[in-house]
Short mmCIF file of C-alpha atoms in Angstrom, two decimals:
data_model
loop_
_atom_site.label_atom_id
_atom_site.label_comp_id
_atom_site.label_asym_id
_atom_site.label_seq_id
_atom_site.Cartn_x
_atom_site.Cartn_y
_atom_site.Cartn_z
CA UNK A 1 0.00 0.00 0.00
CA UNK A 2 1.31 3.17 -0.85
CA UNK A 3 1.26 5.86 1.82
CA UNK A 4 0.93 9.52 2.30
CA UNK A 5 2.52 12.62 4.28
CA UNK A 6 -0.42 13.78 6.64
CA UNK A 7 -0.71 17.20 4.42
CA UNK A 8 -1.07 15.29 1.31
CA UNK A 9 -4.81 14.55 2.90
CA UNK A 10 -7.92 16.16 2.68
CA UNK A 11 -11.20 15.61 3.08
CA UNK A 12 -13.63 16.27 0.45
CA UNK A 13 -15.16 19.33 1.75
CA UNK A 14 -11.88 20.96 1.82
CA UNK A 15 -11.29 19.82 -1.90
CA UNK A 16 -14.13 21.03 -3.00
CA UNK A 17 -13.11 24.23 -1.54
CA UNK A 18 -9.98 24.62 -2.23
CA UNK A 19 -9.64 23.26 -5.51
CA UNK A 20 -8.67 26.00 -7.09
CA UNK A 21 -5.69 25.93 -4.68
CA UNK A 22 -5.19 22.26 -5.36
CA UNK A 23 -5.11 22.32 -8.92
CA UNK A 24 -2.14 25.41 -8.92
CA UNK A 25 0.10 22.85 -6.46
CA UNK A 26 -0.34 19.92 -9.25
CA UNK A 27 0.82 22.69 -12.25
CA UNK A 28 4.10 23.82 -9.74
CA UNK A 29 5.36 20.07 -8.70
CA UNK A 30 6.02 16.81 -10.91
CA UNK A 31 5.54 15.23 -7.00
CA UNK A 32 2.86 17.19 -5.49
CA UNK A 33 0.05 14.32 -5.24
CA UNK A 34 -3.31 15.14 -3.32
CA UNK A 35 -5.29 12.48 -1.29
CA UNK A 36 -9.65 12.63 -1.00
CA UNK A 37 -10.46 11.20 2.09
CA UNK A 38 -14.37 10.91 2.63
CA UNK A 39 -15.64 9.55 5.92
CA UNK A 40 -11.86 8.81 6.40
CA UNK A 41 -11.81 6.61 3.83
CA UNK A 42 -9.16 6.93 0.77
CA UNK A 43 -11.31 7.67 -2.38
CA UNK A 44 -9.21 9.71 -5.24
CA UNK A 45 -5.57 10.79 -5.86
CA UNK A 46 -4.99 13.79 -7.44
CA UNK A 47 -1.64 14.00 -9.37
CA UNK A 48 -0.31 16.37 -12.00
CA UNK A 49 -1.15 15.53 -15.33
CA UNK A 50 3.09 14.67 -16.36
CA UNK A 51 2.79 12.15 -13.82
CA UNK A 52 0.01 10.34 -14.76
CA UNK A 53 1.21 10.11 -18.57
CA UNK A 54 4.22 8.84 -17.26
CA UNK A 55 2.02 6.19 -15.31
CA UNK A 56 -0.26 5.41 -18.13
CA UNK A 57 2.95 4.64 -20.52
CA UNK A 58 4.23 2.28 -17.56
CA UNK A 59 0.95 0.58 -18.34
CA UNK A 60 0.85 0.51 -21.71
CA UNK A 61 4.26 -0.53 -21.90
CA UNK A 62 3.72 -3.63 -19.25
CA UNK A 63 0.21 -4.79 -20.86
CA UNK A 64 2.58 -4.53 -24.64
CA UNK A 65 5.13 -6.84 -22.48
CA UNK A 66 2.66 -9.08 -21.70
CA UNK A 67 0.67 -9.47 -24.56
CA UNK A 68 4.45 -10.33 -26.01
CA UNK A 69 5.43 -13.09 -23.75
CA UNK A 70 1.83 -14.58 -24.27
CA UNK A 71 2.52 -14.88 -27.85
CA UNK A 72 6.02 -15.92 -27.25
CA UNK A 73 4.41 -18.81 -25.01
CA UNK A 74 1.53 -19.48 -27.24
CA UNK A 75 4.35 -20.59 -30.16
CA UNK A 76 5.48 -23.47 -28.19
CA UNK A 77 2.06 -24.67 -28.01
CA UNK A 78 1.81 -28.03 -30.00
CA UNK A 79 -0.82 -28.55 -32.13
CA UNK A 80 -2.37 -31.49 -30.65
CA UNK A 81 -3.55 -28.93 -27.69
CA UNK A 82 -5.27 -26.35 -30.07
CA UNK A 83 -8.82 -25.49 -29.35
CA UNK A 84 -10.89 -24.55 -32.71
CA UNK A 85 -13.06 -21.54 -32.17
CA UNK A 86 -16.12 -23.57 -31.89
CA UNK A 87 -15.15 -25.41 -28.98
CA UNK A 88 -13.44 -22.53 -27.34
CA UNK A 89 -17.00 -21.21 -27.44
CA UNK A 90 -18.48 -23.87 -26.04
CA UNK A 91 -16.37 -24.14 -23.49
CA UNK A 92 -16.97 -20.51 -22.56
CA UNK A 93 -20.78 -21.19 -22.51
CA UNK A 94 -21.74 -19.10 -25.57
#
């Protein structure tokens, strides 16, 4: 779990007040992150917008990686264990 500095947290009524505020930290810091708590309970992270296209290519790249290595794995299949469409579809209850 990742964790958070205590002024990193605010409840939603203070977001929703000061999110004006909030919003001019994310466009001065690459690391400024902002934490919603409602009824003390994490709900949404607020981050700068550089961060989270950094954090979206991370994804991309690792779903890419493993599409990759499931095709790599997938060639070493023999063809005795192929499933035909039809049974594939069967098997899946459609």
């Amino acid at each position: 779990m990742v964790s958070f500095a205590r002024n990193e947290m605010v409840s939603s009524s203070q977001f929703v007040r000061g999110f004006a505020t909030f919003l001019q930290r994310m466009s001065k810091s690459n690391d400024e992150k902002v934490v919603v708590l409602k009824n003390n309970q994490m709900q949404a992270v607020m981050i700068p917008i550089d961060e989270y296209e950094r954090l979206k290519a991370l994804d991309d790249m690792s779903e890419r990686k493993e599409i990759y290595e499931t095709v790599q794995a997938r060639k070493n299949t023999p063809a005795k264990d192929y499933v035909s469409y039809e049974d594939a579809l069967k098997q899946a209850g459609l």
